[in-house]
């Protein structure tokens, strides 16, 4: 069985879903009062595209052997993944309010396994820099068995400071892993400062090219463009492909946009309300209604 | 029993931060390395005060350890800073070969240690770092108990000119109960409370828990000695042997895995000198999870109540050992 087809959304609906994902992230973080806002908001368009157009999966059967493998190497981006997994039907929407709380499956950083594991999470992440190697191993193993599954790995740009990423991407091109597609969340922000100030990455595309990858640069906040780039990556044979996707940290919330200081903090109550007022409700509906949202607005006379 | 009071709360990592700023002024060779968590581990104050002596290596802890070794080689005094898991676990072999084996005087400064770091979850809860660091020859391992002791440990670490030092501290604001009059010398444990029935040996944030536990035990007419074992390596053997002889039962308490941490260090020593009844308060060979620090301390058995329970178990075993009827 294949779960993707019934999940595929039109471009208009993908945009609406991306907005819903942003609303969910804000509400989730307002409840947890802990967690990362900036990166996850910037990735809403990419995650809507991945789970409602690109990836093959079956939410009822997360370990379906025909699935595509998706690895979130930068585990702190979990909020956008968690809400997308809920929206895609991997676990109940209401569970989103348990992020980072004791006994939750929505651990601060993605957890696999039987204790705290969330369906759809293949392997742990959180300590940066390890996802590329895992994706390389999975791709090689699947190829040994002549399996057609595609493997995807998503990295933060700051995460690329970790040397292990480059070891992995050297291995990927050495073995011509064209069933592997990497996505770099190129938002130019990390914790301490903007990426080029903390540790210069540019010319980033040239670096990946010189390591033997097919490089596609695209706008990660424009869904049509991202889908096109993904198609191009999947069609490319002989080398692994990377999408260097330009995104904006905090995208969709005016006071967070392109500001590295929103990397790791949740919105306060007031900031959350402000953020939600900038993100129009969608037909998919919120997973929770706060008390203040239920109040009947005062009629101004 | 003398009661030990908290004089307010401050984070141990703030002690690290304040010490660095003072050291920067005092010694032009002091340099600080940051791995993209400068605000959290609070090296931003040093970076602001001495921008020319702050080195940002990006999110690259293995690189940071190698760069620190190189800096030490040419006469600098490097303080390499990040979270505990990424200070000890991630770059272990770089530390082993380029720093410990090579006897480079690098200060490895690990913040956000232990399960009490909370909501970030297991990947960020450094519960193995003491084990990893104390197994290395030439390494000094310090786990201070409060703000001021952390500040003093960081400053004192300059006195170690051969080989590296690992200093372990925490994120949260915690009680301040030492002052300038409290002795602090690397390798010399502090007996904070005298007692005759049992000894609680603790490090880091568990020292405060141990003090509270001792007071709870006192209410039950059990006299507990409390030792702050801020230096886990080299271990203050004299103090341990004395406690074993005089009280005959030991509880160790640490925010760390049960294996290979402070408790193991104490029992390894006593097994070879004076085998003594010992109970371990530590995380019992399991990974942590997200939650509030206080919730996790309870769930994972390292809160003051657990120290009290461990003390009672130890006392029972001690009595049984003496051939007396266990009550
Ligand atoms: C090995 C390791 N070192 C440090 C950290 C702490 N950390 C978490 S996110 C982050 C910055 C990552 O930047 P980027 O990948 O650009 O993510 P973004 O800021 O865009 O969310 C750091 C240093 C970590 N999680 N793992």
XYZ file of C-alpha atoms and ligand atoms in Angstrom, chain A residues 39 76-77 126-128 156-159 162 187 189-191 249 263, chain B residues 36-37 59 61 86 90 124, ligand 1:
50
model
C 14.088 27.515 11.949
C 16.240 21.022 17.005
C 13.935 21.739 14.053
C 19.647 16.503 18.184
C 23.411 16.343 18.367
C 24.103 18.003 15.031
C 20.547 23.301 8.855
C 23.140 25.591 7.301
C 24.899 26.239 10.611
C 24.924 22.479 11.050
C 30.249 19.934 11.642
C 18.524 30.728 6.229
C 21.159 32.125 10.713
C 22.494 30.004 13.539
C 22.642 30.530 17.318
C 14.149 32.176 9.670
C 16.717 30.469 16.698
C 27.971 28.509 18.461
C 26.428 28.295 21.920
C 29.338 24.168 15.409
C 33.498 20.622 18.628
C 29.438 18.079 22.972
C 31.439 14.324 20.618
C 21.322 17.048 25.344
C 26.891 18.637 18.079
C 26.082 19.802 18.476
N 26.671 20.947 18.819
C 25.942 22.010 19.207
C 24.577 21.934 19.256
C 23.760 23.114 19.707
N 23.037 23.699 18.581
C 21.747 23.408 18.322
S 21.156 24.160 16.966
C 22.638 24.939 16.684
C 22.795 25.876 15.516
C 22.418 25.244 14.247
O 22.278 26.206 13.257
P 21.415 25.868 11.953
O 21.734 24.500 11.533
O 21.652 26.953 10.969
O 19.921 25.875 12.460
P 18.915 27.159 12.510
O 19.594 28.212 13.334
O 18.701 27.597 11.133
O 17.692 26.628 13.177
C 23.567 24.572 17.654
C 24.942 25.070 17.715
C 23.981 20.708 18.890
N 22.657 20.531 18.934
N 24.739 19.668 18.499
